[in-house]
Coordinates of C-alpha atoms and ligand atoms in Angstrom, one line a residue:
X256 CA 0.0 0.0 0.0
X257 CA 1.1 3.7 -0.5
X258 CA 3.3 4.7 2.2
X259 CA 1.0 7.0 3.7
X260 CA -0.6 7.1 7.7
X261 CA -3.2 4.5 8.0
X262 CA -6.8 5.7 8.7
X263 CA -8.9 4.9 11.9
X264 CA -12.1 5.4 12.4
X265 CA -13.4 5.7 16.4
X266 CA -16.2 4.0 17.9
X267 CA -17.2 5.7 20.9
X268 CA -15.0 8.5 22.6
X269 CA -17.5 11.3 23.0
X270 CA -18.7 13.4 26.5
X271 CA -16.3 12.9 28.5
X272 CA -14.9 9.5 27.4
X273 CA -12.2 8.1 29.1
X274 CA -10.2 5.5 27.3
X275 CA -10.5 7.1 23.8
X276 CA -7.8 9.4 24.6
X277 CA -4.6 7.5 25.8
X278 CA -6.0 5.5 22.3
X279 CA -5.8 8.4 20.2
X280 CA -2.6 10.0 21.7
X281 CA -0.9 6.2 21.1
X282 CA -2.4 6.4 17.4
X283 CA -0.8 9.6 16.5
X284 CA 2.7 8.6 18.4
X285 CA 4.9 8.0 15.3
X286 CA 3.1 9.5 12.3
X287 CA 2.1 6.7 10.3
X288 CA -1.5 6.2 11.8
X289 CA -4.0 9.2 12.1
X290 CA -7.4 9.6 13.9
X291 CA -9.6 10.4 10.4
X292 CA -13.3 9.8 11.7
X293 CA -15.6 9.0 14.4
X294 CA -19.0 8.0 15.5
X295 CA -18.4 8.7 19.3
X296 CA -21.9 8.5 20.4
X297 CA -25.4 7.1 20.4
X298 CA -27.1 9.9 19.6
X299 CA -26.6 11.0 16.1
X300 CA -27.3 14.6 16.9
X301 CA -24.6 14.5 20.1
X302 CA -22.4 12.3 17.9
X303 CA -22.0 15.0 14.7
X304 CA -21.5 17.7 17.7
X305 CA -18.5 16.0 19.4
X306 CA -16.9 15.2 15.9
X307 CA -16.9 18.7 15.3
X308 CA -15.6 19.9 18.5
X309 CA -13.1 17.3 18.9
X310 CA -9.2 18.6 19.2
X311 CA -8.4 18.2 15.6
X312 CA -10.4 17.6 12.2
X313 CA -12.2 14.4 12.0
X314 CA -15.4 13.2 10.0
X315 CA -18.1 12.9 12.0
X316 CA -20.8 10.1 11.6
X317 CA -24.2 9.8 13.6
X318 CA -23.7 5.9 14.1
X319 CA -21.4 3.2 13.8
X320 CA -23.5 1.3 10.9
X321 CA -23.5 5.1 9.2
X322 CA -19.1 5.0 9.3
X323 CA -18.9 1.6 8.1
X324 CA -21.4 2.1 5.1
X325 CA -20.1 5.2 4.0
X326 CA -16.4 3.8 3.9
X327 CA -17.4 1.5 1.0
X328 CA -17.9 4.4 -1.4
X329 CA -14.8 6.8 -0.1
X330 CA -12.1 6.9 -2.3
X331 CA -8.7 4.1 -1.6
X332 CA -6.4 6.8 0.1
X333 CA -9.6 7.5 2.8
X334 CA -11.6 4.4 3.6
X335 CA -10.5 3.3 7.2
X336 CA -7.6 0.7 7.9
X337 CA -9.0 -0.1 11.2
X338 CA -11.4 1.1 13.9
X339 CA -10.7 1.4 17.0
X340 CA -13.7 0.3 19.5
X341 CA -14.0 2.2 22.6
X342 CA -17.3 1.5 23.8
X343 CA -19.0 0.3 27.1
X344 CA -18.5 -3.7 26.5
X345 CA -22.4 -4.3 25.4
X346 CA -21.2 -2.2 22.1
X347 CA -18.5 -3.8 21.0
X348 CA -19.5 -7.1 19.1
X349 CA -22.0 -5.3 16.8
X350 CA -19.4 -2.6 15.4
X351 CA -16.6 -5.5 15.6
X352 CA -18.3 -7.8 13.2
X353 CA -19.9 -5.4 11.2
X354 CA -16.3 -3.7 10.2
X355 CA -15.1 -7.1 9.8
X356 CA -17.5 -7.8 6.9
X357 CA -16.9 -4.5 5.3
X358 CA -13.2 -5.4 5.1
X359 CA -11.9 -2.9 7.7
X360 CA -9.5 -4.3 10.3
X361 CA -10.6 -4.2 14.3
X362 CA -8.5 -2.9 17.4
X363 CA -11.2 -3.3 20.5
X364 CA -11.4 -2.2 24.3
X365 CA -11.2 -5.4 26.6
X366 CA -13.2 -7.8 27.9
X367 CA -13.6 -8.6 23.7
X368 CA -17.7 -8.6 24.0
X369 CA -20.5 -9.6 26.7
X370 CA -20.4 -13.4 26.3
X371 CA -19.0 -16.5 25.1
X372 CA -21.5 -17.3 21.9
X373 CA -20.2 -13.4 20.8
X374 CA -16.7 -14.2 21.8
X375 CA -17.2 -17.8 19.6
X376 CA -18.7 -15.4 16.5
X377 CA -15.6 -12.8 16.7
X378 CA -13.0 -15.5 16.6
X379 CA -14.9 -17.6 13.9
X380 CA -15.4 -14.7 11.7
X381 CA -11.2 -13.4 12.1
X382 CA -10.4 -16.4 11.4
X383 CA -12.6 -16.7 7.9
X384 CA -12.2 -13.5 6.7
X385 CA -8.7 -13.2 7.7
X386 CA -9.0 -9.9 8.9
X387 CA -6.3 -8.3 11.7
X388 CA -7.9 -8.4 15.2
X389 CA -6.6 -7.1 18.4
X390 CA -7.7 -6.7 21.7
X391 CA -6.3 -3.7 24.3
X392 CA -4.6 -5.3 27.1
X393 CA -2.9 -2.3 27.1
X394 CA 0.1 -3.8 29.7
X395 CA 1.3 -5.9 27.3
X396 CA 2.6 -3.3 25.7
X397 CA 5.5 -2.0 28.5
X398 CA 8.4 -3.3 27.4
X399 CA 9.3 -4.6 30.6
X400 CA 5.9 -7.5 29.8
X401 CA 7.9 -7.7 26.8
X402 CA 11.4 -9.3 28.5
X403 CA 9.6 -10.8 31.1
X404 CA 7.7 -12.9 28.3
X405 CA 10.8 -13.6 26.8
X406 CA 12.7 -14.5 30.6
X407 CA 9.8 -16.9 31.8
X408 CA 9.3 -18.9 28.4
X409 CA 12.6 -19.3 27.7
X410 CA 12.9 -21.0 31.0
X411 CA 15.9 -18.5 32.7
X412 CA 13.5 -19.3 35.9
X413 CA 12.8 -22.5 35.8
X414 CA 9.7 -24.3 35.9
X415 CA 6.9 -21.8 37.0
X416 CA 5.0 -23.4 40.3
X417 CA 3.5 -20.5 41.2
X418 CA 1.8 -16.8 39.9
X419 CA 0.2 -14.2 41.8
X420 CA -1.4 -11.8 39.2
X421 CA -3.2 -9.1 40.4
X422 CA -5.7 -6.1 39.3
X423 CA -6.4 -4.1 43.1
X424 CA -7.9 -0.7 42.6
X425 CA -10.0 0.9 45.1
X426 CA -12.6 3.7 43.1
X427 CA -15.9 1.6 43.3
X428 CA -15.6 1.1 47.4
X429 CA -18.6 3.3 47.9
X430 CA -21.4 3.6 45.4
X431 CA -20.3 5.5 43.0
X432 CA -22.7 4.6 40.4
X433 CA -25.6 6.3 42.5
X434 CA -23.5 10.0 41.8
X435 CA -24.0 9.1 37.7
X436 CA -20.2 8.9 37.5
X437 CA -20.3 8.2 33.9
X438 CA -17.3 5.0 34.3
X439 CA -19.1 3.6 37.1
X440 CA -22.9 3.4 36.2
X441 CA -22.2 1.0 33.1
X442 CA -19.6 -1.2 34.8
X443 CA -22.3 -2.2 37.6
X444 CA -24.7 -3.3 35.3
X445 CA -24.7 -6.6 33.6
X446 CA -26.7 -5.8 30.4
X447 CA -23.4 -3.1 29.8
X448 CA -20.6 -5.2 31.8
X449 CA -20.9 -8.4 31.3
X450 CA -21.5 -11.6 33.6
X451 CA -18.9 -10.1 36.2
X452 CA -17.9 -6.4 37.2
X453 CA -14.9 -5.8 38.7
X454 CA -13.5 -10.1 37.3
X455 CA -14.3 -8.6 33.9
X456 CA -13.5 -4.8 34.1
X457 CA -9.9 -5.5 35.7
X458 CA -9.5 -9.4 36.6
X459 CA -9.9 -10.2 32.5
X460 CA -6.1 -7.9 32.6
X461 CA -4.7 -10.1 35.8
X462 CA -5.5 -13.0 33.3
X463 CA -4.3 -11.8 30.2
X464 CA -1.0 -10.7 31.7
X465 CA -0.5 -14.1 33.6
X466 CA -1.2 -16.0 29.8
X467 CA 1.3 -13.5 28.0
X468 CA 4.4 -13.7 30.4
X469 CA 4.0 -17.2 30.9
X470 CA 2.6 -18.7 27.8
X471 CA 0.8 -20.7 30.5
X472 CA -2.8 -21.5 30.2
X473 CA -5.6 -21.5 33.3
X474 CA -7.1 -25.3 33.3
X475 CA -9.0 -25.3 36.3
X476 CA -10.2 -22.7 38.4
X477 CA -12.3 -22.3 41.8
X478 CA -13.7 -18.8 42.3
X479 CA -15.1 -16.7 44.5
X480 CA -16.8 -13.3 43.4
X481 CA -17.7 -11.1 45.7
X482 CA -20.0 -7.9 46.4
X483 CA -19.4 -5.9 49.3
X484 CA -20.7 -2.3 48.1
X485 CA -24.5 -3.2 49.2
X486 CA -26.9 -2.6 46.4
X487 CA -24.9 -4.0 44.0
X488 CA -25.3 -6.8 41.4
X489 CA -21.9 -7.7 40.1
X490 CA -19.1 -8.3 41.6
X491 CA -16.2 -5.9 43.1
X492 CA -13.8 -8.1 44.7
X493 CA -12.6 -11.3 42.1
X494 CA -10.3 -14.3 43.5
X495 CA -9.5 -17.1 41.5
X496 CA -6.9 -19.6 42.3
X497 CA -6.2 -21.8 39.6
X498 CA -4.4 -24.9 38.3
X499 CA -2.3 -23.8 35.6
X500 CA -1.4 -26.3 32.5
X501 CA 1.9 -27.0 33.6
X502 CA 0.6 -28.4 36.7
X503 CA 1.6 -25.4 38.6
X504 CA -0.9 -22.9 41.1
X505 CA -1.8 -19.2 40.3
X506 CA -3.8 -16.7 42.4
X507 CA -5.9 -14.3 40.0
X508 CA -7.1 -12.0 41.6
X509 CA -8.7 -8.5 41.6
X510 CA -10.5 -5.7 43.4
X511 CA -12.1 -2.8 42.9
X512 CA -12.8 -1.7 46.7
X513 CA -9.5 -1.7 48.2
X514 CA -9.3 2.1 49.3
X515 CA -5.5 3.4 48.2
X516 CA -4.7 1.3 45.3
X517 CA -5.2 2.7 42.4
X518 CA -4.4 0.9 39.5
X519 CA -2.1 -1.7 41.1
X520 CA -1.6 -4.3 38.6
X521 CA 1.2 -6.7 39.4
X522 CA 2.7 -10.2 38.4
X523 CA 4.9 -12.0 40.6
X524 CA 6.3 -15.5 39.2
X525 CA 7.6 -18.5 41.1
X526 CA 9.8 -20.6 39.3
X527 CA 12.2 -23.3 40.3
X528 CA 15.5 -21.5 40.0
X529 CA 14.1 -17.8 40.5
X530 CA 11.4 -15.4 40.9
X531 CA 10.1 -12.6 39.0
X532 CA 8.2 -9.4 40.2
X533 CA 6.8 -6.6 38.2
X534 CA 4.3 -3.9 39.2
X535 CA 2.6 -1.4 36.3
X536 CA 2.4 1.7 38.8
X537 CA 6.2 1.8 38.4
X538 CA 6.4 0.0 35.0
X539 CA 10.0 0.9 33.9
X540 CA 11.6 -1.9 36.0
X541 CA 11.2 -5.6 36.6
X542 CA 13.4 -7.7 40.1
X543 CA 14.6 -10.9 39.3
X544 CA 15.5 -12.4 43.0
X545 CA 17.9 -15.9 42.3
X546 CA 18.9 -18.0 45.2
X547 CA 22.2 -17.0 46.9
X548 CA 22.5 -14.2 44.7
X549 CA 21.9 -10.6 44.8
X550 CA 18.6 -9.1 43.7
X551 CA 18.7 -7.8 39.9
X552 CA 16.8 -5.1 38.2
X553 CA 16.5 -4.8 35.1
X554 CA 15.3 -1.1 33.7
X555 CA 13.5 -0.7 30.2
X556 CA 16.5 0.1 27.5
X557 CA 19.3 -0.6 30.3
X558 CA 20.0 -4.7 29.9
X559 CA 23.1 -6.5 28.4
X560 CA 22.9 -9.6 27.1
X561 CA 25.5 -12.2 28.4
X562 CA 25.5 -10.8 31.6
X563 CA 25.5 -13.9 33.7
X564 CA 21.5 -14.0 33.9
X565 CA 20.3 -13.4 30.3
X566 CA 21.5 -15.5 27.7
X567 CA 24.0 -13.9 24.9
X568 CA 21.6 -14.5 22.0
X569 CA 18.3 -12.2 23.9
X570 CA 16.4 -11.5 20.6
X571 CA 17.5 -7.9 18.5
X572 CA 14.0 -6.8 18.0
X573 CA 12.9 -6.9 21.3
X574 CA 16.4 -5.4 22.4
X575 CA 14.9 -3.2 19.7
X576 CA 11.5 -2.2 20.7
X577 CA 12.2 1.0 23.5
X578 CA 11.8 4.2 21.5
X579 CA 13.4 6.2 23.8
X580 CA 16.5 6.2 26.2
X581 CA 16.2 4.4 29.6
X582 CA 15.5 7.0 32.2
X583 CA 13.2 9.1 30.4
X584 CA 9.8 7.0 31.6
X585 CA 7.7 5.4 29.4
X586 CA 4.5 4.8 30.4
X587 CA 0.6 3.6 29.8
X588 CA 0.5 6.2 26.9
X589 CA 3.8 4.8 25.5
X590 CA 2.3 0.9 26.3
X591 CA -0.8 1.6 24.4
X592 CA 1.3 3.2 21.3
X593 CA 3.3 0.1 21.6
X594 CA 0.3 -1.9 21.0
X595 CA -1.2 0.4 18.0
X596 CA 2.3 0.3 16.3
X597 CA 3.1 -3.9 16.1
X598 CA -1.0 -3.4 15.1
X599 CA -0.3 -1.6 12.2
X600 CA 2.7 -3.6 11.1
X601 CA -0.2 -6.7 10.4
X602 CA -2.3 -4.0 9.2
X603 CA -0.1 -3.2 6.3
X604 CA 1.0 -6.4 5.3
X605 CA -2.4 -7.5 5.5
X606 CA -3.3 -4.8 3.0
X607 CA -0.6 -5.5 1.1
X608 CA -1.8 -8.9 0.3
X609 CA 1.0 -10.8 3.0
X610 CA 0.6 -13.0 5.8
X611 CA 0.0 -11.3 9.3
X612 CA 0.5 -12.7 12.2
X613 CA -1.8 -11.6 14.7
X614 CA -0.6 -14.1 16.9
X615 CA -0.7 -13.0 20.3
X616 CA 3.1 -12.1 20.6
X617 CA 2.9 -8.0 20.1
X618 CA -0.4 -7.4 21.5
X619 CA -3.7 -9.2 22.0
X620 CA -5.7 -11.5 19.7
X621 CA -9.0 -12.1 19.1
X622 CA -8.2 -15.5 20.5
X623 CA -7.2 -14.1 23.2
X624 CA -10.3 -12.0 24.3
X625 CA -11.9 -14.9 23.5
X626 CA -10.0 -16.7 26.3
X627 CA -10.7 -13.7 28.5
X628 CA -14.2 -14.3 28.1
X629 CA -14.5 -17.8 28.8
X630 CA -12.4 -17.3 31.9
X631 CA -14.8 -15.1 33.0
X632 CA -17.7 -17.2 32.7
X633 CA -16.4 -20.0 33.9
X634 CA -15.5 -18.3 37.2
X635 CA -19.2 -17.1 37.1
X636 CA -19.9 -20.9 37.2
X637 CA -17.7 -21.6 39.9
X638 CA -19.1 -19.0 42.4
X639 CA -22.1 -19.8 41.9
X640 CA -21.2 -23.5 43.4
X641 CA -19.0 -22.1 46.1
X642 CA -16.2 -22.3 44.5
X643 CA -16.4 -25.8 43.0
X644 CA -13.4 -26.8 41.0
X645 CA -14.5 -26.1 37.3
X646 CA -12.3 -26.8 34.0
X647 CA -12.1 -24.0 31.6
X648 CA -13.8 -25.1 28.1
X649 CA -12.0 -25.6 24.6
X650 CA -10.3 -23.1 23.3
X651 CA -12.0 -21.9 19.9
Ligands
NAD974 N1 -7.4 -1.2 28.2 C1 -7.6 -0.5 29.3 O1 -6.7 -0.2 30.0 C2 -9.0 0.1 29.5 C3 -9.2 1.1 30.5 C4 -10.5 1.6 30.6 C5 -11.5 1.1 29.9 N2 -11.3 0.1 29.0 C6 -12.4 -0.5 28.2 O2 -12.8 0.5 27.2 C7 -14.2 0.5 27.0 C8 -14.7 1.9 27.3 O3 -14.5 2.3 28.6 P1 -14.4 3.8 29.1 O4 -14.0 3.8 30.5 O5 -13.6 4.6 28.2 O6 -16.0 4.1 29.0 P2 -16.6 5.6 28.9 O7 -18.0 5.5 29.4 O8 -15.7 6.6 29.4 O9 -16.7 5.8 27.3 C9 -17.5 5.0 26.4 C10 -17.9 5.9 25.2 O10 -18.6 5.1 24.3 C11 -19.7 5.9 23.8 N3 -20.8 5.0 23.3 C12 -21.6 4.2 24.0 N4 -22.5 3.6 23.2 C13 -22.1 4.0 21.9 C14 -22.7 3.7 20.6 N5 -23.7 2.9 20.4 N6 -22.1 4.4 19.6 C15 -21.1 5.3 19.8 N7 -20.6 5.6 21.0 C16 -21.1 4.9 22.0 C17 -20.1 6.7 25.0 O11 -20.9 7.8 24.7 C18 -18.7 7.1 25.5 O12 -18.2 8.1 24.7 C19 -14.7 -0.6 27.9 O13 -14.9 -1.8 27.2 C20 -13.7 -0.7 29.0 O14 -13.7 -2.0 29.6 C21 -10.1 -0.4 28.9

């Protein structure tokens, strides 16, 4: 294709929207990718308004179904590349399969969609049309998720017996909803949400982080949701301790009612010969504790290869991937641009006619949301038995 930006369309974004924005900063981050239109929200009348107000020129559209028409008849240079979903999660299979089948690649908020038959239909229909997918687990996009994936599977710790991954923020422990807080009133409601609040909001990232560092996958699980905001129907306090397919134990947990944390993801993993600890408040950093040894850390841009812990040979694109000098903190914005740019890398040889890989490596897949969502329902199924040991189902 012509080297020029790629175009994305939004979905969602308007009135005081909060994701849409670290999105569209990350879009813009390096030039080639440009915000071009938007249907930002469900009323058309509001909708054309906030296109017309937003920061910089975009083309507004009073729906989804209106964006996604009207890009079949634009000429090559302006139909979308991709559109980015930012919708509550009761939004986003409708948009997702309807860009699919107009040929327009799809880069969606997590959880993927409200349940497993929609999760099923996303996946199915990727997979037919061959169309790039991606889901925003937006912390697999720090670098520092980047060499732990590549410490943990290529085994520098040993056999992993044991993961705590963790999702503890503290902004729903009073009843927000009731004030109309705009973030709050959809997350607490099933038709909007989901099957679980706070598991799918947040735990749905615990999960996805655990999967991508370890390449491990959950196989049984016995879960307890709880609700301790009074009033409310979904959860806001998700643990999960599983059996993990190598045999070994993870904790996956997550809370939205712990007063002080704010958004306190974590991953700590257990493996025979050492142990691995990373935080996303302070995401520039991993500790690698070995036995007998001094603790390590390892900073973003600052590692050498051969030095006694990593391995001589610790892939060049990955030594590759910081953008900017270690010191100078990277951060969510730069996580989420991470994510956008190894997105538009499939994009374009996708439009070029090439293979893509989509494969879970750079950011994550349809597959992967898919995973999210069957986790989530199958802890549904567990609570509701007290915790009864449940198996997760087939992957599709
Ligand atoms: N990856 C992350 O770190 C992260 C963080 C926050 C939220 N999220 C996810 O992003 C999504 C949005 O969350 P948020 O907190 O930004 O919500 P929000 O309520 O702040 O924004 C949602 C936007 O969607 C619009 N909208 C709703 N229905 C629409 C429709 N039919 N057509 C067009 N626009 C419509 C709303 O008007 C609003 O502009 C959710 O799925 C959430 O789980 C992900």
């Amino acid at each position: 294709m012509p080297n020029r930006p790629l175009n994305v369309g939004l979905v969602g974004g308007g009135r005081g929207a909060f994701i849409v924005h670290p999105h569209q900063k990350a879009i813009h981050f390096d030039g080639t990718r440009r915000v071009v239109a938007g249907a930002l929200f469900p009323d058309p009348k509001i909708a054309l308004e906030e296109a017309a107000a937003w920061p910089y020129p975009i083309k507004g559209y009073g729906s989804y179904d209106e964006m996604i028409t009207a890009n079949k008849s634009l000429p090559e240079g302006e139909k979308l590349d991709y559109i980015l979903i930012v919708t509550p999660n009761f939004v986003h299979h409708d948009p997702a399969m309807k860009a699919m089948k107009a040929g327009i690649a799809v880069f969606c908020e997590k959880p993927l969609c409200l349940n497993l038959d929609e999760a099923t239909e996303l996946v199915k229909t990727a997979r037919e049309l061959n169309v790039p997918f991606g889901v925003a687990h937006t912390y697999l996009g720090h670098w520092t998720s980047r060499l732990s994936r590549y410490i943990v599977r290529s085994g520098l710790l040993g056999d992993v017996r044991w993961v705590d991954s963790y999702y503890i923020q503290g902004w729903l422990a009073t009843k927000l909803e009731d004030t109309g807080q705009q973030q709050a009133t959809w997350r607490v409601d099933p038709k909007r949400a989901g099957g679980s609040g706070c598991g799918g909001d947040i735990g749905t990232h615990a999960l996805m982080q655990l999967r991508y560092v370890t390449g491990l996958e959950v196989a049984e699980l016995s879960a307890h949701l709880e609700t301790f905001v009074a009033g409310r129907q979904l959860d806001d306090h998700f643990t999960i301790y599983c059996k993990l397919s190598n045999g070994g134990k993870a904790l996956v947990r997550a809370s939205q009612i712990c007063i002080g944390h704010k958004n306190d993801l974590g991953i700590e993993i257990a493996g025979t010969k050492g142990t691995l600890v990373w935080r996303q408040e302070d995401p520039e950093s991993i500790a690698i504790h070995l036995p007998g040894q001094p603790d390590r850390v390892y900073w973003r841009g600052a590692v050498t290869p051969g030095d006694g812990f990593l391995p001589k040979d610790v892939p060049a694109d990955l030594m590759a991937e910081p953008t900017i000098p270690p010191g100078h903190p990277e951060a969510f914005h730069d996580a989420f641009a991470r994510l956008h740019r190894c997105f538009e890398v499939d994009v374009r040889k996708w439009k070029a006619g090439q293979k893509f890989a989509s494969d879970g490596s750079k950011y994550a897949s349809v597959e992967d949301g898919w995973t999210g969502i069957a986790f989530i329902e199958t802890c549904v199924a567990s609570s509701k038995q007290k915790g009864a040991w449940t198996a997760m189902p087939k992957r599709a």
